[in-house]
Each structure stands twice: as C-alpha cells, then as structure tokens.
CSV table of C-alpha atoms in Angstrom, one decimal:
chain,number,residue,atom,x,y,z
A,621,UNK,CA,20.5,133.6,179.4
A,622,UNK,CA,18.8,136.1,181.9
A,623,UNK,CA,19.8,139.6,180.8
A,624,UNK,CA,18.2,142.8,182.1
A,625,UNK,CA,18.0,145.4,179.4
A,626,UNK,CA,18.7,148.5,181.6
A,627,UNK,CA,18.7,149.9,185.1
A,628,UNK,CA,15.0,149.9,185.4
A,629,UNK,CA,14.8,146.3,184.8
A,630,UNK,CA,17.2,145.7,187.7
A,631,UNK,CA,14.9,147.3,190.3
A,632,UNK,CA,12.9,144.9,192.5
A,633,UNK,CA,13.0,141.1,192.7
A,634,UNK,CA,15.0,141.3,195.9
A,635,UNK,CA,15.4,138.1,198.2
A,636,UNK,CA,13.7,137.6,201.4
A,637,UNK,CA,16.2,136.9,204.2
A,638,UNK,CA,15.7,134.7,207.3
A,639,UNK,CA,16.7,136.8,210.2
A,640,UNK,CA,18.1,134.3,212.6
A,641,UNK,CA,18.3,136.0,215.9
A,642,UNK,CA,14.7,137.6,215.6
A,643,UNK,CA,13.2,134.3,214.5
A,644,UNK,CA,14.9,132.3,217.2
A,645,UNK,CA,13.9,134.9,219.9
A,646,UNK,CA,10.2,134.8,218.7
A,647,UNK,CA,9.7,131.4,217.5
A,648,UNK,CA,8.4,132.8,214.2
A,649,UNK,CA,9.9,133.1,210.7
A,650,UNK,CA,11.0,136.7,210.7
A,651,UNK,CA,12.1,137.7,207.1
A,652,UNK,CA,13.6,140.8,205.9
A,653,UNK,CA,13.0,142.1,202.2
A,654,UNK,CA,16.7,142.8,201.0
A,655,UNK,CA,15.8,146.3,199.4
A,656,UNK,CA,19.3,147.4,199.9
A,657,UNK,CA,20.3,145.2,197.1
A,658,UNK,CA,18.5,147.4,194.5
A,659,UNK,CA,20.9,149.1,192.0
A,660,UNK,CA,20.6,152.5,193.9
A,661,UNK,CA,20.9,150.8,197.1
A,662,UNK,CA,17.6,151.3,198.6
A,663,UNK,CA,13.8,150.6,198.5
A,664,UNK,CA,13.4,154.0,197.2
A,665,UNK,CA,14.5,152.8,193.8
A,666,UNK,CA,11.1,151.2,193.5
A,667,UNK,CA,9.4,154.4,194.3
A,668,UNK,CA,11.5,156.3,191.9
A,669,UNK,CA,10.8,153.9,189.1
A,670,UNK,CA,7.1,153.7,189.7
A,671,UNK,CA,6.9,157.6,190.0
A,672,UNK,CA,8.8,158.0,186.6
A,673,UNK,CA,6.9,155.2,184.8
A,674,UNK,CA,3.6,157.0,185.8
A,675,UNK,CA,4.8,160.3,184.7
A,676,UNK,CA,6.0,159.1,181.3
A,677,UNK,CA,2.7,157.3,180.7
A,678,UNK,CA,0.9,160.6,181.4
A,679,UNK,CA,3.2,162.5,179.3
A,680,UNK,CA,4.6,164.6,182.1
A,681,UNK,CA,8.0,163.3,181.5
A,682,UNK,CA,9.5,163.9,178.0
A,683,UNK,CA,13.0,163.6,176.4
A,684,UNK,CA,15.1,166.4,177.8
A,685,UNK,CA,12.8,166.9,180.9
A,686,UNK,CA,14.4,167.8,184.4
A,687,UNK,CA,13.3,165.7,187.4
A,688,UNK,CA,12.9,167.9,190.5
A,689,UNK,CA,12.4,166.3,193.9
A,690,UNK,CA,12.5,167.2,197.7
A,691,UNK,CA,14.0,164.2,199.5
A,692,UNK,CA,15.9,163.0,202.6
A,693,UNK,CA,18.2,161.2,200.1
A,694,UNK,CA,17.4,157.8,198.9
A,695,UNK,CA,14.5,158.6,196.6
A,696,UNK,CA,16.7,161.4,195.0
A,697,UNK,CA,19.4,158.8,194.4
A,698,UNK,CA,16.9,156.5,192.8
A,699,UNK,CA,15.4,159.3,190.5
A,700,UNK,CA,18.9,160.4,189.6
A,701,UNK,CA,20.2,157.0,188.5
A,702,UNK,CA,17.1,155.9,186.8
A,703,UNK,CA,16.5,159.1,185.3
A,704,UNK,CA,20.0,159.4,183.9
A,705,UNK,CA,19.5,155.9,182.4
A,706,UNK,CA,16.4,157.3,180.7
A,707,UNK,CA,17.7,160.6,179.5
A,708,UNK,CA,16.8,162.9,182.2
A,709,UNK,CA,18.7,165.2,184.6
A,710,UNK,CA,17.8,165.7,188.1
A,711,UNK,CA,17.7,168.5,190.7
A,712,UNK,CA,17.3,167.4,194.2
A,713,UNK,CA,16.4,169.4,197.3
A,714,UNK,CA,17.3,167.8,200.7
A,715,UNK,CA,17.7,168.9,204.4
A,716,UNK,CA,21.4,169.8,205.2
A,717,UNK,CA,21.1,167.5,208.2
A,718,UNK,CA,21.1,164.3,206.3
A,719,UNK,CA,24.1,162.1,206.3
A,720,UNK,CA,27.1,163.2,204.4
A,721,UNK,CA,27.2,159.7,202.7
A,722,UNK,CA,23.7,160.2,201.2
A,723,UNK,CA,24.8,163.6,199.9
A,724,UNK,CA,27.8,162.5,198.3
A,725,UNK,CA,26.1,159.5,196.7
A,726,UNK,CA,23.6,162.0,195.2
A,727,UNK,CA,26.3,163.9,193.7
A,728,UNK,CA,28.1,160.9,192.3
A,729,UNK,CA,24.8,159.8,190.9
A,730,UNK,CA,24.9,162.9,188.9
A,731,UNK,CA,22.2,164.9,190.6
A,732,UNK,CA,22.4,168.6,191.1
A,733,UNK,CA,22.0,168.8,195.0
A,734,UNK,CA,20.7,171.8,196.7
A,735,UNK,CA,20.8,171.6,200.7
A,736,UNK,CA,18.2,173.6,202.5
A,737,UNK,CA,17.4,174.2,206.2
A,738,UNK,CA,15.7,171.3,208.1
A,739,UNK,CA,12.4,172.9,209.1
A,740,UNK,CA,8.8,171.6,209.8
A,741,UNK,CA,6.7,170.9,206.8
A,742,UNK,CA,4.4,173.9,207.7
A,743,UNK,CA,7.5,176.1,207.1
A,744,UNK,CA,7.5,177.4,203.4
A,745,UNK,CA,11.3,176.8,203.5
A,746,UNK,CA,10.7,173.1,203.9
A,747,UNK,CA,12.5,171.2,201.1
A,748,UNK,CA,9.3,169.9,199.7
A,749,UNK,CA,7.9,173.3,199.2
A,750,UNK,CA,11.1,174.7,197.8
A,751,UNK,CA,11.5,171.9,195.2
A,752,UNK,CA,7.9,172.3,194.2
A,753,UNK,CA,8.3,176.1,193.7
A,754,UNK,CA,11.5,175.5,191.8
A,755,UNK,CA,9.7,173.1,189.5
A,756,UNK,CA,7.0,175.7,188.8
A,757,UNK,CA,9.5,178.3,188.1
A,758,UNK,CA,11.2,176.1,185.4
A,759,UNK,CA,7.9,175.4,183.8
A,760,UNK,CA,7.0,179.2,183.9
A,761,UNK,CA,10.0,179.9,181.6
A,762,UNK,CA,9.7,176.6,179.5
A,763,UNK,CA,6.2,174.9,179.9
A,764,UNK,CA,6.6,171.2,180.3
A,765,UNK,CA,10.3,171.3,180.8
A,766,UNK,CA,10.4,170.0,184.4
A,767,UNK,CA,8.5,167.4,186.4
A,768,UNK,CA,8.2,167.3,190.3
A,769,UNK,CA,8.2,163.8,191.6
A,770,UNK,CA,6.2,164.7,194.7
A,771,UNK,CA,6.9,161.3,196.3
A,772,UNK,CA,5.0,162.1,199.5
A,773,UNK,CA,1.6,162.8,197.8
A,774,UNK,CA,1.8,161.2,194.5
A,775,UNK,CA,0.0,158.0,195.0
A,776,UNK,CA,1.7,156.3,192.0
A,777,UNK,CA,4.2,155.6,194.9
A,778,UNK,CA,1.9,153.4,196.9
A,779,UNK,CA,0.4,151.9,193.7
A,780,UNK,CA,3.8,150.7,192.5
A,781,UNK,CA,4.5,149.1,195.9
A,782,UNK,CA,1.2,147.3,195.7
A,783,UNK,CA,2.0,146.0,192.3
A,784,UNK,CA,5.4,144.9,192.8
A,785,UNK,CA,6.6,144.9,196.5
A,786,UNK,CA,3.6,143.3,197.8
A,787,UNK,CA,3.4,140.7,194.9
A,788,UNK,CA,6.9,139.6,195.4
A,789,UNK,CA,6.3,139.1,199.2
A,790,UNK,CA,3.1,137.1,198.4
A,791,UNK,CA,4.8,134.9,195.9
A,792,UNK,CA,8.1,134.4,197.9
A,793,UNK,CA,6.2,133.3,201.1
A,794,UNK,CA,3.6,131.2,199.0
A,795,UNK,CA,0.8,133.3,200.5
A,796,UNK,CA,2.0,132.1,204.1
A,797,UNK,CA,2.7,135.7,205.3
A,798,UNK,CA,0.9,136.5,208.6
A,799,UNK,CA,2.1,140.0,209.2
A,800,UNK,CA,3.9,142.8,207.5
A,801,UNK,CA,5.7,145.6,209.4
A,802,UNK,CA,7.6,148.6,208.4
A,803,UNK,CA,8.0,152.4,209.1
A,804,UNK,CA,6.6,155.2,207.1
A,805,UNK,CA,8.1,158.3,205.5
A,806,UNK,CA,6.0,158.9,202.5
A,807,UNK,CA,3.9,156.0,203.5
A,808,UNK,CA,3.9,154.3,200.0
A,809,UNK,CA,5.5,151.1,201.1
A,810,UNK,CA,3.2,150.5,204.2
A,811,UNK,CA,0.2,151.5,202.4
A,812,UNK,CA,0.8,149.9,199.1
A,813,UNK,CA,2.0,146.6,200.5
A,814,UNK,CA,-0.7,146.6,203.3
A,815,UNK,CA,-3.5,147.2,200.8
A,816,UNK,CA,-2.4,144.4,198.4
A,817,UNK,CA,-1.6,141.9,201.0
A,818,UNK,CA,-5.1,142.6,202.8
A,819,UNK,CA,-6.8,142.1,199.4
A,820,UNK,CA,-5.3,138.6,199.1
A,821,UNK,CA,-5.5,137.7,202.8
A,822,UNK,CA,-7.7,139.8,204.9
A,823,UNK,CA,-6.6,138.5,208.2
A,824,UNK,CA,-2.9,139.3,207.6
A,825,UNK,CA,-1.7,142.0,210.3
A,826,UNK,CA,-0.3,145.3,209.0
A,827,UNK,CA,1.9,147.3,211.5
A,828,UNK,CA,3.5,150.6,211.7
A,829,UNK,CA,7.0,150.7,213.3
A,830,UNK,CA,7.4,154.4,214.1
A,831,UNK,CA,10.7,156.1,215.3
A,832,UNK,CA,10.3,158.3,218.3
A,833,UNK,CA,10.0,162.0,217.2
A,834,UNK,CA,7.3,161.0,214.5
A,835,UNK,CA,3.6,161.5,215.1
A,836,UNK,CA,2.3,158.6,213.1
A,837,UNK,CA,2.2,155.9,215.9
A,838,UNK,CA,0.1,158.4,217.9
A,839,UNK,CA,-2.2,159.1,215.0
A,840,UNK,CA,-2.8,155.5,214.3
A,841,UNK,CA,-3.5,154.6,218.1
A,842,UNK,CA,-5.1,157.8,219.5
A,843,UNK,CA,-6.1,159.8,216.3
A,844,UNK,CA,-3.9,162.8,217.0
A,845,UNK,CA,-0.6,164.0,215.3
A,846,UNK,CA,1.5,164.3,218.5
A,847,UNK,CA,5.2,163.7,218.2
A,848,UNK,CA,7.3,162.6,221.4
A,849,UNK,CA,11.0,162.3,221.7
A,850,UNK,CA,13.7,162.3,219.1
A,851,UNK,CA,15.5,159.8,216.9
A,852,UNK,CA,18.6,159.6,214.7
A,853,UNK,CA,16.6,157.9,212.0
A,854,UNK,CA,16.6,159.5,208.6
A,855,UNK,CA,13.9,159.4,205.9
A,856,UNK,CA,11.2,157.9,208.2
A,857,UNK,CA,8.6,159.3,210.4
A,858,UNK,CA,6.3,162.2,209.7
A,859,UNK,CA,4.3,165.1,211.5
A,860,UNK,CA,1.6,164.9,208.8
A,861,UNK,CA,-0.7,162.5,206.9
A,862,UNK,CA,0.5,162.2,203.3
A,863,UNK,CA,-1.8,161.3,200.4
A,864,UNK,CA,0.2,157.9,200.2
A,865,UNK,CA,-0.3,157.2,204.1
A,866,UNK,CA,-4.0,158.3,203.9
A,867,UNK,CA,-6.2,155.1,204.3
A,868,UNK,CA,-3.4,152.7,205.0
A,869,UNK,CA,-4.9,149.4,206.7
A,870,UNK,CA,-2.8,149.6,209.8
A,871,UNK,CA,-3.8,147.2,212.7
A,872,UNK,CA,-1.0,148.0,215.1
A,873,UNK,CA,1.5,150.8,215.6
A,874,UNK,CA,4.4,151.2,217.8
A,875,UNK,CA,6.9,154.1,218.6
A,876,UNK,CA,10.3,152.6,218.6
A,877,UNK,CA,13.2,154.4,220.5
A,878,UNK,CA,16.8,154.3,219.3
A,879,UNK,CA,17.9,152.6,222.4
A,880,UNK,CA,15.9,149.7,220.9
A,881,UNK,CA,16.4,149.8,217.3
A,882,UNK,CA,20.0,150.7,217.0
A,883,UNK,CA,21.5,147.8,219.0
A,884,UNK,CA,19.5,145.4,216.8
A,885,UNK,CA,21.4,146.9,213.8
A,886,UNK,CA,24.7,146.3,215.5
A,887,UNK,CA,23.6,142.7,216.3
A,888,UNK,CA,22.5,142.0,212.9
A,889,UNK,CA,25.8,143.1,211.5
A,890,UNK,CA,27.8,141.4,214.0
A,891,UNK,CA,26.1,138.0,214.1
A,892,UNK,CA,24.4,137.7,210.7
A,893,UNK,CA,26.5,139.9,208.5
A,894,UNK,CA,23.8,142.4,207.2
A,895,UNK,CA,24.9,145.9,207.3
A,896,UNK,CA,21.6,148.1,207.0
A,897,UNK,CA,20.6,151.6,208.0
A,898,UNK,CA,18.6,153.0,210.7
A,899,UNK,CA,15.2,152.6,209.3
A,900,UNK,CA,15.9,148.8,209.1
A,901,UNK,CA,16.5,148.8,212.8
A,902,UNK,CA,13.3,150.5,213.5
A,903,UNK,CA,11.5,147.9,211.1
A,904,UNK,CA,13.4,144.9,212.8
A,905,UNK,CA,12.2,146.2,216.2
A,906,UNK,CA,8.6,146.3,214.9
A,907,UNK,CA,9.0,142.8,213.4
A,908,UNK,CA,9.9,141.4,216.8
A,909,UNK,CA,7.1,143.1,218.6
A,910,UNK,CA,4.7,141.9,215.9
A,911,UNK,CA,6.0,138.3,216.1
A,912,UNK,CA,5.8,138.2,219.9
A,913,UNK,CA,2.2,139.6,219.8
A,914,UNK,CA,1.0,137.0,217.1
A,915,UNK,CA,3.0,134.2,218.9
A,916,UNK,CA,5.1,131.4,217.8
A,917,UNK,CA,4.8,129.8,214.3
A,918,UNK,CA,3.6,132.7,212.3
A,919,UNK,CA,5.6,134.4,209.3
A,920,UNK,CA,6.5,138.0,209.7
A,921,UNK,CA,7.9,140.2,206.9
A,922,UNK,CA,9.6,143.5,207.0
A,923,UNK,CA,11.8,145.6,205.1
A,924,UNK,CA,15.6,146.1,205.1
A,925,UNK,CA,15.5,149.4,203.4
A,926,UNK,CA,19.0,150.5,202.7
A,927,UNK,CA,22.6,149.8,203.5
A,928,UNK,CA,24.3,151.0,206.8
A,929,UNK,CA,27.2,152.3,205.0
A,930,UNK,CA,25.0,155.4,204.1
A,931,UNK,CA,25.1,156.4,207.8
A,932,UNK,CA,28.5,155.1,208.8
A,933,UNK,CA,29.4,158.5,210.5
A,934,UNK,CA,26.3,158.1,212.7
A,935,UNK,CA,25.3,154.6,213.3
A,936,UNK,CA,28.7,153.2,213.6
A,937,UNK,CA,30.3,156.1,215.2
A,938,UNK,CA,31.0,155.5,218.9
A,939,UNK,CA,31.3,159.2,219.9
A,940,UNK,CA,28.2,159.9,218.1
A,941,UNK,CA,26.2,157.1,219.7
A,942,UNK,CA,27.2,158.0,223.1
A,943,UNK,CA,26.4,161.7,222.6
A,944,UNK,CA,22.8,160.3,221.8
A,945,UNK,CA,22.8,157.9,224.8
A,946,UNK,CA,22.7,154.8,222.5
A,947,UNK,CA,24.6,151.7,223.8
A,948,UNK,CA,27.9,151.1,221.9
A,949,UNK,CA,28.9,147.5,221.5
A,950,UNK,CA,32.4,146.3,222.7
A,951,UNK,CA,33.3,145.2,219.1
A,952,UNK,CA,32.6,148.7,217.7
A,953,UNK,CA,34.5,150.4,220.4
A,954,UNK,CA,37.6,148.2,219.7
A,955,UNK,CA,37.1,148.7,215.8
A,956,UNK,CA,37.6,152.4,216.2
A,957,UNK,CA,40.2,152.4,219.1
A,958,UNK,CA,43.4,154.3,218.2
C-alpha cells in the first residue's frame, strides 16, 4: 500500500502533462507540470511547505505559533492548510483586489483574512509591510508567538523548489529537458528550478514569461525596472527584485500581453480539458515562444500553477473580458447566454 501520512506528504510529485496544441504548433514536446493538483490547489503549496519546514528546523515555528503572511492568495491557502495540519493558525493579509474565489478559499481553509489596499511595494500600507509589522507586534507582546513567512525574500522558497520541483522535472523527463519557462512573483520557482536544472545540464535554457504591467522582463533584457502596460493576472509580476529572484539564471525574457495568454487558456480548456489560471496562460505563452526559438525536437517544461476556478469571475466572464479588450470565444459567450 502507498499511504501518505498527512497533508504535507501529499504536496508535490505532480504529473507532467503533454500539451497537445502547443506541441503540435511548435514541433516540440511542450509539457506542463500539473501543480494545480496539489492538495491546496496550487504550486504555492510547495512554497508554503518549504517555508514551514525551514522555520520548524530553525525553531522559529513551535506548537501554538501563529503563521503570518502577506500574499496574493495561493501561498496563504497553502500556509493555512499545511499550518492547520501541523497545529498552527494563520493570519493572512492580501490585497482587496484579488479574486473573490481566492479570498473565500482562504477563509474556508481556516485563515483569518485581512484585506488591505492594493498599493505599490514602496508604500508602507503594502500587504507585505503590514503583515511583517503585525507579526512584530505579536512578538512584542509574546516573544516567539508568531512567525512571518516572508515568501518573497525568504530564500527557503527557492531552495525548496530546487530540491523538489526541479528534481521531479529532471526525473520525469529523464534529463531530456531543454528549456524551462515560467512567470515570477516571488521568483522562487523560476530561480530554484533554473539553478537546479542548470547545475545538472548547463545548456538548458531558462526563460521568464512576464505579464505586461510587470517590470521583470525589462530588468532581465535591459537592466531597468520599468513596467509597461497592465494585466489581469494575479500573483505574478513584480516592480522589484526579491531575494528569491536575485541571481536567477535567466537566458531569455518576454513580456506577455493578456490578449496572447488568456485565449491560450480558453483553448486549453476547450480542446484539452485543463482548466487553469491566468499565470498558467502566461507560462504557456512563454513555453510556445521558447519552443519556437529553440526549434522542433526540443522538450520544453512549464508550470500549470493553479486552477481556473479560482478566477472564474474574471477569466471566464465574457463581460469582464470585453471590458479588458480580451477576445471572448464563441463557446464561452454561449455558455453564459441568458
């Protein structure tokens, strides 16, 4: 019998899925790591587990501790679920602009959710700064009672992806991976997987697929943190270089508009049955670009980060899509016709 002892043991070991349309279009094997199959529904379960295990090992998390984090949603869900399974409660700060589905999922997971204004990182009211200050206030009253996950600048994040996500990709492709591409929020996945794959195969190409409105692609390509445009994507993109992103071995970077990424999501759902979120569309667009650049016969891996049901009111809402000048497929229009 194969039995997982607890929730933590169920995180990871997700399958690689052959993406038929992208593979046929490019003549490559384009593969998606099905991270939406993690128990909390996203790749951030890995991040949450890595951060928690590191904190426990260092004595920063003890029985009865409170987990505090600032998040766009998915890391908070992972922390809340894994934390609950290990005896911790969670207080999560997140921007009020995030999807209702993620906010509700956090509350169902048992987290105390505190919504704050969506402001730039330099503003002291940014959700990361507020979470950090709140954790400090708890520890001022009861030293050691709370732990701040700090997913953006705690490099246990990228270390865990190097040790788990990258190793799984390497083993599942039997070392025949030629390129890895994904977006970056904290930068943990891209930097961790990139470093570990490069260590095993120096010639592997690592690419950043960045949504418009983020400054990271411009930083990689031109050395300047310049954001251009906007995106409906949540949880990815950044206006700063995090500790996790710093030094990531990136060979190529693209800025991906919603008009390119969202139709790929709709096509993936309609033709292949995979319902995934906005960051997965950005990742898939990047995988297609990387495959075309490397040429036929290569193996490209990307990440299907979370499920599209967490963004149903945006990604699959014809009125919202039209408001954002994003094409609406006929089948989606018919599905919501009254």
